[in-house]
Coordinates of N, CA, C and O in Angstrom, one line a residue:
X1 N 16.4 -16.0 -10.3 CA 14.9 -15.3 -10.5 C 14.0 -16.5 -10.0 O 14.3 -17.7 -10.3
X2 N 12.9 -16.2 -9.6 CA 11.9 -17.0 -9.1 C 10.7 -16.9 -10.1 O 10.3 -15.7 -10.2
X3 N 9.9 -18.0 -10.1 CA 8.8 -18.1 -11.2 C 7.7 -18.9 -10.3 O 8.1 -19.7 -9.4
X4 N 6.5 -18.3 -10.6 CA 5.3 -18.9 -9.7 C 4.7 -20.1 -10.8 O 5.3 -20.2 -12.0
X5 N 4.0 -20.9 -10.3 CA 3.7 -22.1 -11.2 C 3.0 -21.7 -12.7 O 3.1 -22.6 -13.6
X6 N 2.6 -20.5 -12.8 CA 2.0 -20.2 -14.1 C 3.1 -19.6 -15.0 O 2.9 -19.1 -16.0
X7 N 4.3 -19.5 -14.5 CA 5.6 -18.9 -15.2 C 5.7 -17.3 -15.0 O 6.7 -16.9 -15.8
X8 N 5.1 -16.8 -14.4 CA 5.2 -15.5 -14.0 C 6.5 -15.2 -13.2 O 6.8 -15.9 -12.3
X9 N 7.3 -14.2 -13.5 CA 8.4 -13.7 -13.0 C 8.1 -13.1 -11.6 O 7.2 -12.3 -11.5
X10 N 8.5 -13.8 -10.5 CA 8.2 -13.0 -9.0 C 9.4 -12.4 -8.5 O 10.5 -13.1 -8.3
X11 N 9.3 -11.0 -8.3 CA 10.4 -10.3 -7.8 C 10.1 -9.5 -6.4 O 10.5 -8.5 -6.3
X12 N 9.3 -10.1 -5.5 CA 9.0 -9.5 -4.3 C 10.4 -9.4 -3.6 O 11.2 -10.3 -3.4
X13 N 10.6 -8.2 -3.1 CA 11.9 -7.8 -2.7 C 12.0 -8.6 -1.2 O 11.0 -8.7 -0.6
X14 N 13.3 -8.8 -0.8 CA 13.5 -9.3 0.4 C 13.5 -8.2 1.4 O 14.1 -7.0 0.9
X15 N 12.8 -8.3 2.5 CA 12.5 -7.2 3.4 C 13.4 -7.5 4.7 O 12.8 -8.3 5.6
X16 N 14.4 -7.1 4.7 CA 15.1 -7.2 6.0 C 14.9 -6.5 7.2 O 15.0 -6.7 8.4
X17 N 14.0 -5.5 7.0 CA 13.6 -4.6 8.1 C 12.1 -5.0 8.6 O 11.7 -4.4 9.5
X18 N 11.6 -6.1 8.1 CA 10.4 -6.6 8.8 C 10.2 -6.8 10.2 O 9.3 -6.4 10.6
X19 N 11.4 -7.4 10.9 CA 11.0 -7.5 12.2 C 11.1 -6.2 13.1 O 10.2 -6.0 14.1
X20 N 11.7 -5.2 12.5 CA 11.7 -3.9 13.2 C 10.5 -3.4 13.0 O 9.9 -2.6 13.7
X21 N 10.1 -3.5 11.8 CA 8.6 -2.8 11.5 C 7.5 -3.5 12.2 O 6.6 -2.6 12.9
X22 N 7.6 -4.8 12.5 CA 6.4 -5.3 13.1 C 6.5 -4.8 14.6 O 5.5 -4.7 15.1
X23 N 7.6 -5.0 15.2 CA 7.8 -4.3 16.4 C 7.4 -2.8 16.8 O 6.5 -2.4 17.4
X24 N 7.7 -1.9 15.6 CA 7.4 -0.6 15.8 C 5.8 -0.5 15.6 O 5.0 0.4 16.1
X25 N 5.2 -1.3 14.7 CA 3.8 -1.3 14.5 C 3.1 -1.7 15.8 O 2.0 -1.1 16.1
X26 N 3.5 -2.7 16.5 CA 2.9 -3.0 17.7 C 2.9 -1.9 18.8 O 2.1 -1.8 19.6
X27 N 4.1 -1.3 18.8 CA 4.2 -0.1 19.9 C 3.3 1.1 19.6 O 2.8 1.5 20.4
X28 N 3.0 1.1 18.2 CA 2.1 2.1 17.7 C 0.6 1.7 17.8 O -0.4 2.5 17.6
X29 N 0.5 0.3 17.9 CA -1.1 -0.2 17.7 C -1.6 0.2 16.6 O -2.7 0.1 16.3
X30 N -0.6 -0.3 15.5 CA -1.4 -0.3 14.1 C -1.0 -1.6 13.6 O -0.4 -2.5 13.8
X31 N -2.1 -1.7 12.4 CA -1.9 -2.8 11.7 C -2.6 -4.1 11.9 O -2.5 -5.2 11.3
X32 N -3.6 -4.0 12.9 CA -4.2 -5.3 13.5 C -5.7 -5.0 13.2 O -6.5 -6.2 13.1
X33 N -6.1 -3.7 13.0 CA -7.6 -3.5 12.9 C -8.0 -2.3 11.9 O -7.2 -1.4 12.1
X34 N -9.0 -2.4 11.3 CA -9.5 -1.1 10.5 C -9.6 0.1 11.4 O -10.1 -0.1 12.5
X35 N -9.3 1.1 11.2 CA -9.6 2.4 11.6 C -10.3 3.2 11.0 O -9.8 3.8 9.8
X36 N -11.3 3.9 11.7 CA -12.1 4.9 10.7 C -11.3 6.1 10.5 O -11.5 6.6 9.2
X37 N -10.5 6.4 11.2 CA -9.5 7.7 10.7 C -8.9 7.4 9.5 O -8.5 8.3 8.4
X38 N -8.3 6.2 9.3 CA -7.5 5.6 7.9 C -8.3 5.5 6.9 O -8.1 5.9 5.8
X39 N -9.6 5.0 7.1 CA -10.6 4.9 6.0 C -11.0 6.2 5.6 O -11.1 6.5 4.4
X40 N -11.1 7.2 6.4 CA -11.6 8.6 6.1 C -10.3 9.2 5.2 O -10.2 10.0 4.1
X41 N -9.1 8.9 5.5 CA -7.8 9.3 5.0 C -7.8 8.8 3.5 O -7.5 9.2 2.4
X42 N -8.2 7.5 3.6 CA -8.1 6.7 2.2 C -9.1 7.1 1.4 O -8.9 7.4 0.1
X43 N -10.1 7.6 1.8 CA -11.3 8.2 0.9 C -10.9 9.7 0.4 O -11.1 10.0 -0.8
X44 N -10.4 10.4 1.4 CA -9.8 11.7 1.0 C -8.6 11.6 -0.3 O -8.6 12.3 -1.2
X45 N -7.7 10.5 -0.2 CA -6.7 10.1 -1.0 C -7.3 9.8 -2.3 O -6.9 10.3 -3.4
X46 N -8.7 9.1 -2.2 CA -9.1 8.8 -3.4 C -9.8 9.9 -4.4 O -9.6 10.2 -5.4
X47 N -10.3 10.8 -3.5 CA -10.8 12.1 -3.9 C -9.7 13.0 -4.6 O -10.0 13.5 -5.7
X48 N -8.6 13.3 -3.8 CA -7.6 13.9 -4.5 C -6.9 13.5 -5.7 O -6.6 14.2 -6.7
X49 N -6.8 12.2 -5.8 CA -6.1 11.7 -7.0 C -7.1 11.1 -7.9 O -6.6 10.7 -9.2
X50 N -8.3 11.0 -7.9 CA -9.3 10.6 -8.7 C -9.2 9.1 -8.8 O -9.8 8.7 -9.9
X51 N -8.6 8.4 -7.9 CA -8.4 6.9 -8.2 C -9.7 6.3 -7.5 O -10.3 6.8 -6.4
X52 N -10.0 5.1 -8.2 CA -11.3 4.3 -7.6 C -11.0 3.7 -6.3 O -11.7 3.1 -5.6
X53 N -9.5 3.1 -6.0 CA -9.1 2.4 -4.9 C -8.0 3.1 -4.3 O -7.1 3.6 -4.8
X54 N -8.0 3.3 -2.9 CA -7.0 3.6 -2.0 C -6.9 3.0 -0.8 O -7.9 2.7 -0.3
X55 N -5.8 3.0 -0.3 CA -5.3 2.3 0.9 C -4.3 2.9 1.9 O -3.4 3.5 1.4
X56 N -4.5 2.7 3.1 CA -3.4 2.9 4.1 C -2.9 1.4 4.4 O -3.7 0.7 5.1
X57 N -1.8 1.1 4.1 CA -1.4 -0.3 4.1 C -0.2 -0.5 5.0 O 0.7 0.3 5.1
X58 N -0.2 -1.1 6.1 CA 0.8 -1.7 7.0 C 1.3 -3.1 6.4 O 0.5 -3.9 6.4
X59 N 2.5 -3.3 6.5 CA 3.0 -4.5 6.0 C 3.9 -5.3 7.0 O 4.8 -4.8 7.5
X60 N 3.6 -6.7 7.4 CA 4.6 -7.4 8.4 C 5.2 -8.5 7.4 O 5.4 -8.2 6.2
X61 N 5.7 -9.4 8.0 CA 6.6 -10.5 7.3 C 5.9 -11.3 6.1 O 6.4 -11.7 5.2
X62 N 4.5 -11.5 6.5 CA 3.9 -12.3 5.5 C 2.6 -11.7 4.7 O 2.1 -12.2 3.7
X63 N 2.0 -10.4 5.3 CA 0.9 -10.0 4.6 C 1.0 -8.4 4.7 O 1.7 -7.9 5.3
X64 N 0.1 -7.9 4.1 CA -0.3 -6.7 4.0 C -1.8 -6.5 4.7 O -2.6 -7.1 4.3
X65 N -2.0 -5.3 5.4 CA -3.4 -5.1 6.0 C -3.6 -3.7 5.7 O -2.8 -2.6 5.9
X66 N -4.8 -3.4 5.2 CA -5.2 -2.3 4.8 C -6.2 -1.6 5.9 O -7.3 -1.8 6.1
X67 N -5.4 -0.9 6.8 CA -6.0 -0.2 7.9 C -7.2 0.7 7.5 O -7.9 1.3 8.2
X68 N -6.8 1.3 6.4 CA -7.7 2.4 5.7 C -7.9 2.0 4.2 O -6.9 1.3 3.5
X69 N -9.1 2.1 3.8 CA -9.6 1.5 2.7 C -10.5 2.1 2.0 O -11.6 2.4 2.6
X70 N -10.4 2.5 0.7 CA -11.7 3.2 0.0 C -11.7 2.5 -1.3 O -10.7 2.1 -2.2
X71 N -12.9 2.0 -1.4 CA -13.3 1.2 -2.8 C -14.4 2.0 -3.5 O -15.1 3.0 -3.0
X72 N -14.5 1.7 -4.9 CA -15.7 2.6 -5.8 C -17.0 2.3 -5.1 O -17.8 3.4 -4.8
X73 N -17.4 1.2 -4.5 CA -18.7 1.0 -3.9 C -18.5 1.5 -2.4 O -19.7 1.6 -1.8
X74 N -17.5 1.8 -1.8 CA -17.4 2.4 -0.6 C -17.6 1.2 0.4 O -17.7 1.3 1.6
X75 N -17.4 -0.1 -0.1 CA -17.5 -1.2 0.9 C -16.4 -2.1 0.9 O -15.6 -1.9 -0.1
X76 N -16.2 -2.8 1.9 CA -15.0 -3.8 2.1 C -15.3 -4.9 3.1 O -16.1 -4.6 3.9
X77 N -14.7 -6.0 2.8 CA -15.0 -7.0 3.5 C -13.8 -7.4 4.3 O -12.9 -6.8 4.2
X78 N -13.9 -8.6 5.0 CA -12.7 -8.7 5.9 C -12.1 -9.7 5.4 O -11.0 -10.4 5.7
X79 N -12.2 -10.3 3.9 CA -11.4 -11.3 3.4 C -10.1 -10.7 2.8 O -9.9 -9.8 2.6
X80 N -9.5 -12.0 2.1 CA -8.3 -11.7 1.4 C -8.7 -11.0 -0.1 O -9.5 -11.4 -0.6
X81 N -7.8 -9.8 -0.3 CA -8.2 -9.2 -1.6 C -8.1 -10.1 -2.7 O -8.8 -10.0 -3.5
X82 N -7.0 -10.9 -2.9 CA -6.8 -11.6 -4.0 C -7.9 -12.8 -4.1 O -8.8 -12.9 -5.2
X83 N -8.2 -13.3 -2.9 CA -9.4 -14.5 -3.1 C -10.7 -13.6 -3.3 O -11.7 -14.3 -4.2
X84 N -10.8 -12.6 -2.8 CA -12.1 -11.8 -3.1 C -12.4 -11.5 -4.6 O -13.4 -11.7 -5.1
X85 N -11.2 -11.0 -5.2 CA -11.4 -10.7 -6.5 C -11.5 -12.0 -7.4 O -12.4 -11.9 -8.3
X86 N -11.0 -12.9 -7.1 CA -11.1 -14.2 -7.9 C -12.6 -14.7 -7.6 O -13.0 -15.3 -8.6
X87 N -13.1 -14.7 -6.6 CA -14.5 -15.0 -6.2 C -15.5 -14.0 -6.4 O -16.6 -14.5 -6.2
X88 N -15.2 -12.9 -7.1 CA -16.1 -12.0 -7.1 C -16.7 -11.3 -6.1 O -17.6 -10.3 -6.2
X89 N -16.1 -11.5 -4.7 CA -16.5 -10.7 -3.7 C -15.8 -9.3 -3.5 O -15.3 -8.7 -4.6
X90 N -16.2 -8.6 -2.5 CA -15.8 -7.2 -2.2 C -14.2 -7.2 -2.1 O -13.7 -8.3 -1.8
X91 N -13.7 -6.0 -2.0 CA -12.2 -6.0 -1.8 C -12.1 -6.0 -0.3 O -13.0 -5.5 0.7
X92 N -11.3 -6.8 0.2 CA -11.0 -7.2 1.7 C -9.7 -6.3 2.2 O -9.2 -5.4 1.3
X93 N -9.4 -6.5 3.5 CA -8.4 -5.8 4.2 C -7.0 -6.4 4.1 O -6.2 -5.9 4.7
X94 N -7.1 -7.8 3.8 CA -5.6 -8.4 3.8 C -5.3 -8.7 2.3 O -6.0 -9.1 1.6
X95 N -4.2 -8.8 2.2 CA -3.6 -9.4 0.9 C -2.2 -10.0 1.1 O -1.2 -9.4 2.0
X96 N -1.7 -10.9 0.6 CA -0.3 -11.6 0.6 C 0.8 -10.6 0.3 O 0.6 -9.7 -0.3
X97 N 1.9 -11.0 1.1 CA 3.0 -9.9 0.9 C 3.4 -9.7 -0.6 O 4.1 -8.8 -1.0
X98 N 3.2 -11.0 -1.4 CA 4.1 -11.1 -2.6 C 3.0 -10.6 -3.8 O 3.1 -10.8 -4.9
X99 N 1.8 -10.1 -3.3 CA 0.9 -9.4 -4.0 C 0.8 -7.8 -4.1 O 1.0 -7.3 -3.0
X100 N 0.7 -7.4 -5.2 CA 0.8 -5.7 -5.1 C 2.4 -5.2 -5.2 O 3.1 -6.0 -5.2
X101 N 2.3 -3.9 -5.3 CA 3.6 -3.1 -5.3 C 3.9 -2.5 -4.0 O 5.1 -2.1 -4.0
X102 N 3.2 -2.5 -3.1 CA 3.6 -1.8 -1.9 C 4.8 -2.3 -1.1 O 5.7 -1.9 -0.4
X103 N 5.0 -3.7 -1.0 CA 6.3 -4.1 -0.6 C 7.5 -3.6 -1.2 O 8.6 -3.3 -0.6
X104 N 7.6 -3.4 -2.5 CA 8.6 -2.7 -3.2 C 8.9 -1.3 -2.8 O 10.0 -0.8 -2.4
X105 N 7.5 -0.5 -2.4 CA 7.8 0.8 -2.0 C 8.4 0.8 -0.5 O 9.3 1.4 -0.2
X106 N 8.0 -0.1 0.5 CA 8.6 -0.1 1.6 C 10.1 -0.5 1.6 O 10.8 0.2 2.5
X107 N 10.4 -1.5 1.0 CA 11.8 -2.1 0.8 C 12.8 -1.0 0.2 O 13.8 -0.6 0.7
X108 N 12.4 -0.3 -0.8 CA 13.0 0.9 -1.5 C 12.9 1.9 -0.7 O 13.9 3.1 -0.9
X109 N 11.9 2.2 0.1 CA 11.7 3.6 0.8 C 11.6 4.8 0.0 O 11.9 6.0 0.3
X110 N 10.9 4.5 -1.1 CA 10.8 5.5 -2.2 C 9.4 5.3 -2.9 O 8.9 4.4 -2.9
X111 N 8.9 6.7 -3.3 CA 7.5 6.6 -3.8 C 7.7 5.7 -5.2 O 9.0 5.9 -5.8
X112 N 6.8 5.2 -5.6 CA 6.7 4.4 -6.8 C 5.5 4.6 -7.7 O 4.3 4.6 -7.1
X113 N 5.6 5.2 -9.0 CA 4.7 5.5 -9.7 C 4.6 4.6 -11.2 O 5.7 4.4 -11.9
X114 N 3.5 3.7 -11.3 CA 3.4 2.8 -12.4 C 2.3 3.4 -13.2 O 1.0 3.0 -12.9
X115 N 2.3 4.0 -14.2 CA 1.2 4.5 -15.0 C 0.5 3.3 -15.8 O -0.5 3.4 -15.8
X116 N 1.2 2.4 -16.2 CA 0.7 1.1 -16.8 C 1.8 0.0 -16.4 O 2.9 0.0 -16.8
X117 N 1.4 -0.7 -15.3 CA 2.2 -1.9 -14.8 C 2.6 -2.8 -15.8 O 3.7 -3.3 -15.7
X118 N 2.0 -2.9 -17.1 CA 2.2 -3.7 -17.9 C 3.4 -3.4 -18.8 O 4.1 -4.0 -19.5
X119 N 3.9 -2.2 -18.5 CA 5.1 -1.5 -19.3 C 6.4 -2.1 -18.5 O 7.5 -1.7 -19.1
X120 N 6.4 -2.6 -17.2 CA 7.5 -3.1 -16.6 C 7.4 -4.5 -16.5 O 6.6 -5.1 -15.7
X121 N 8.3 -5.1 -17.1 CA 8.1 -6.8 -16.8 C 8.3 -7.3 -15.5 O 7.6 -8.2 -14.9
X122 N 9.1 -6.5 -14.6 CA 9.3 -6.9 -13.2 C 7.9 -6.7 -12.5 O 7.7 -7.4 -11.5
X123 N 6.9 -5.8 -12.9 CA 5.7 -5.7 -12.2 C 4.7 -6.3 -12.9 O 3.6 -6.7 -12.4
X124 N 4.6 -6.4 -14.3 CA 3.5 -7.1 -15.1 C 3.2 -8.3 -14.7 O 1.9 -8.7 -14.8
X125 N 4.0 -9.2 -13.9 CA 3.7 -10.3 -13.6 C 3.2 -10.5 -12.3 O 2.8 -11.7 -11.8
X126 N 3.0 -9.5 -11.4 CA 2.5 -9.6 -10.2 C 1.0 -10.1 -10.3 O 0.1 -10.0 -11.2
X127 N 0.8 -10.8 -9.3 CA -0.8 -11.5 -9.3 C -2.0 -10.7 -9.3 O -3.0 -10.9 -9.8
X128 N -1.6 -9.5 -8.9 CA -2.9 -8.6 -9.0 C -3.4 -8.0 -10.4 O -4.4 -7.6 -10.5
X129 N -2.5 -8.2 -11.3 CA -2.7 -7.9 -12.5 C -3.6 -8.9 -13.1 O -4.7 -8.5 -13.7
X130 N -3.4 -10.2 -12.9 CA -4.4 -11.2 -13.6 C -5.6 -11.2 -12.8 O -6.6 -11.5 -13.1
X131 N -5.3 -11.4 -11.4 CA -6.4 -11.8 -10.3 C -7.3 -10.5 -10.3 O -8.7 -10.7 -10.0
X132 N -7.1 -9.3 -10.2 CA -7.7 -8.2 -10.0 C -7.8 -7.2 -11.2 O -8.7 -6.7 -11.3
X133 N -6.9 -7.0 -12.1 CA -7.1 -6.3 -13.3 C -6.4 -5.0 -12.9 O -6.7 -4.1 -13.8
X134 N -5.4 -5.0 -12.0 CA -4.6 -3.8 -11.6 C -4.0 -3.5 -13.0 O -3.2 -4.2 -13.4
X135 N -4.1 -2.2 -13.4 CA -3.3 -1.7 -14.4 C -2.3 -0.3 -14.1 O -1.4 -0.3 -14.7
X136 N -2.7 0.3 -13.0 CA -1.9 1.4 -12.6 C -1.8 1.4 -11.2 O -2.7 1.2 -10.5
X137 N -0.8 2.1 -10.7 CA -0.5 2.1 -9.5 C 0.3 3.4 -8.9 O 1.3 3.9 -9.6
X138 N 0.4 3.9 -7.8 CA 1.1 5.0 -7.3 C 1.0 4.7 -5.7 O 0.0 4.8 -5.1
X139 N 2.2 4.8 -5.1 CA 2.4 4.8 -3.6 C 3.5 5.6 -3.2 O 4.3 5.5 -3.7
X140 N 3.4 5.7 -1.7 CA 4.6 6.3 -1.0 C 4.7 5.5 0.2 O 3.6 5.4 0.9
X141 N 6.0 5.5 0.7 CA 6.3 4.9 2.0 C 5.8 5.9 3.0 O 5.8 7.1 3.2
X142 N 5.5 5.1 4.3 CA 5.0 6.1 5.7 C 6.3 5.6 6.5 O 6.4 4.8 7.2
X143 N 7.4 6.7 6.3 CA 8.5 6.5 7.1 C 8.2 7.5 8.5 O 8.2 8.6 8.4
X144 N 8.4 6.7 9.8 CA 8.1 7.5 10.8 C 9.4 8.1 11.4 O 10.5 7.8 10.9
X145 N 9.2 8.9 12.5 CA 10.3 9.6 13.3 C 11.5 8.4 13.6 O 12.6 9.1 13.9
X146 N 11.4 7.3 13.8 CA 12.4 6.4 14.2 C 13.2 5.8 13.0 O 14.2 5.2 13.1
X147 N 12.6 6.1 11.7 CA 13.2 5.7 10.4 C 12.7 4.6 10.1 O 13.2 3.9 8.8
X148 N 11.6 3.8 10.5 CA 10.9 2.6 10.2 C 10.0 2.9 9.2 O 9.1 3.7 9.3
X149 N 10.1 2.3 7.9 CA 8.7 2.3 7.0 C 7.9 1.5 7.4 O 7.7 0.3 7.3
X150 N 6.8 2.1 8.0 CA 5.7 1.3 8.6 C 4.7 0.8 7.6 O 4.0 -0.4 7.8
X151 N 4.8 1.1 6.4 CA 3.9 0.7 5.4 C 3.9 1.9 4.3 O 4.9 2.5 3.9
X152 N 2.7 1.8 3.6 CA 2.4 2.7 2.5 C 1.0 3.6 2.6 O 0.0 3.0 3.0
X153 N 1.0 4.5 1.7 CA -0.3 4.7 1.2 C -0.4 4.5 -0.4 O 0.8 4.9 -1.0
X154 N -1.3 4.1 -0.8 CA -1.3 3.9 -2.5 C -2.6 4.0 -3.0 O -3.8 4.0 -2.3
X155 N -2.7 4.3 -4.2 CA -3.9 4.2 -5.0 C -3.7 3.5 -6.2 O -2.5 3.2 -6.9
X156 N -4.7 2.7 -6.6 CA -4.6 1.7 -7.9 C -5.9 1.9 -8.7 O -7.0 2.5 -8.2
X157 N -5.8 1.7 -10.0 CA -6.8 1.7 -10.9 C -6.7 0.6 -11.9 O -5.7 -0.1 -12.0
X158 N -7.9 0.1 -12.3 CA -7.9 -0.9 -13.3 C -7.6 -0.4 -14.8 O -7.9 -1.2 -15.7
X159 N -7.5 0.9 -15.0 CA -7.2 1.5 -16.3 C -5.8 2.1 -16.2 O -5.5 2.6 -15.0
X160 N -5.4 2.3 -17.3 CA -4.0 3.1 -17.2 C -4.1 4.5 -16.8 O -5.1 5.2 -17.4
X161 N -3.3 5.1 -16.0 CA -3.4 6.4 -15.5 C -2.4 7.3 -15.7 O -1.1 6.7 -15.2
X162 N -2.2 8.4 -16.4 CA -1.0 9.3 -16.4 C -0.9 10.1 -15.3 O -1.3 11.2 -15.0
X163 N -0.4 9.5 -14.3 CA -0.3 10.3 -12.8 C 0.7 11.4 -13.0 O 0.5 12.4 -12.5
X164 N 1.7 11.3 -13.6 CA 2.7 12.2 -13.7 C 3.3 13.0 -12.6 O 3.3 12.2 -11.5
X165 N 4.3 13.9 -12.7 CA 4.7 14.5 -11.6 C 4.1 15.0 -10.6 O 4.4 14.8 -9.3
X166 N 2.7 15.6 -11.1 CA 1.9 16.1 -10.2 C 1.1 14.9 -9.1 O 1.1 15.1 -7.9
X167 N 1.0 13.8 -9.6 CA 0.7 12.8 -8.9 C 1.6 12.0 -8.0 O 1.3 12.1 -6.9
X168 N 2.9 12.3 -8.5 CA 4.0 11.8 -7.5 C 4.1 12.9 -6.3 O 4.2 12.4 -5.1
X169 N 4.0 14.2 -6.6 CA 4.0 15.1 -5.6 C 2.9 15.0 -4.6 O 3.1 15.1 -3.3
X170 N 1.7 14.7 -5.2 CA 0.5 14.5 -4.3 C 0.7 13.3 -3.3 O 0.5 13.6 -2.1
X171 N 1.0 12.3 -3.8 CA 1.2 10.9 -3.0 C 2.2 11.3 -1.9 O 2.1 10.8 -0.7
X172 N 3.4 11.8 -2.3 CA 4.6 12.1 -1.3 C 3.9 13.1 -0.2 O 4.3 12.8 1.1
X173 N 3.3 14.0 -0.6 CA 2.6 15.0 0.3 C 1.8 14.4 1.1 O 1.6 14.8 2.6
X174 N 0.8 13.6 0.8 CA -0.2 13.0 1.5 C 0.4 12.0 2.6 O -0.1 11.7 3.7
X175 N 1.5 11.4 2.0 CA 2.2 10.3 3.1 C 2.8 11.1 4.1 O 2.7 10.6 5.2
X176 N 3.4 12.3 4.0 CA 4.1 12.9 5.2 C 2.8 13.4 6.0 O 3.1 13.4 7.1
X177 N 1.8 13.8 5.4 CA 0.6 14.0 6.3 C 0.1 13.1 7.2 O -0.1 13.4 8.4
X178 N 0.0 11.9 6.6 CA -0.5 10.8 7.6 C 0.6 10.4 8.3 O 0.4 10.1 9.6
X179 N 2.2 10.5 8.3 CA 3.0 10.2 9.0 C 2.8 11.1 10.3 O 3.1 10.8 11.5
X180 N 2.5 12.5 10.0 CA 2.5 13.6 11.0 C 1.1 13.1 12.1 O 1.1 13.3 13.1
X181 N 0.1 12.6 11.2 CA -1.0 12.0 12.2 C -0.7 10.9 13.1 O -1.2 11.0 14.2
X182 N 0.1 10.2 12.5 CA 0.6 8.8 13.4 C 1.4 9.4 14.4 O 1.1 9.0 15.7
X183 N 2.3 10.4 14.3 CA 3.2 11.1 15.2 C 2.2 11.6 16.4 O 2.3 11.5 17.6
X184 N 1.1 12.6 16.1 CA 0.3 13.1 16.8 C -0.3 12.0 17.8 O -0.5 12.1 19.0
X185 N -0.9 11.0 17.0 CA -1.5 9.9 17.7 C -0.5 9.3 18.7 O -1.0 9.0 20.1
X186 N 0.4 9.0 18.6 CA 1.6 8.5 19.3 C 2.0 9.6 20.6 O 1.9 9.0 21.8
X187 N 1.9 10.8 20.3 CA 2.2 11.8 21.3 C 0.7 12.1 22.0 O 0.8 12.9 23.1
X188 N -0.2 11.3 21.8 CA -1.5 11.5 22.7 C -2.3 12.6 22.1 O -3.2 13.0 22.9
X189 N -2.0 13.2 21.1 CA -2.7 14.5 20.7 C -3.8 14.1 19.3 O -4.4 15.0 18.7
X190 N -4.0 12.9 19.3 CA -4.7 12.6 18.1 C -6.1 12.2 18.5 O -6.6 11.6 19.4

């Protein structure tokens, strides 16, 4: 087991598929810049789930990039999410790979629902709990037609949320919808 200097257990999964993911993201032209279509999708995801924060997240070997982002204030900066939270700034587009829960979703290739992250020792020590105050998470992988998990869509809250089975079904359905949009874009129909 690995611990950070504060004694928190760090269990960010090993991601053997990262090189293939990075190559596929480059082929698709994703994960390098914010995109209005993904921001709109994140906004709709927040509305559907009632979550204050939602993201379309692409992950490489070292970081997560929120190509689509919705925040309660509707604003976002270009800074690192953890640094922004610690410094009182706005939510940014980048976050370290070992922060948050999306890297687990990508490696597992399955949706993840954490109604209260503090109920799970594996997840309670994640830096986003202390730095940002995240208490609830729900995310689903974006698996494209080639079988590559490109990233995730996710929602988070600073309060405990009873997402339930309906939340799980919603996040999975919306992930499938976004994958279809990505496919249409690749086919030149977007």
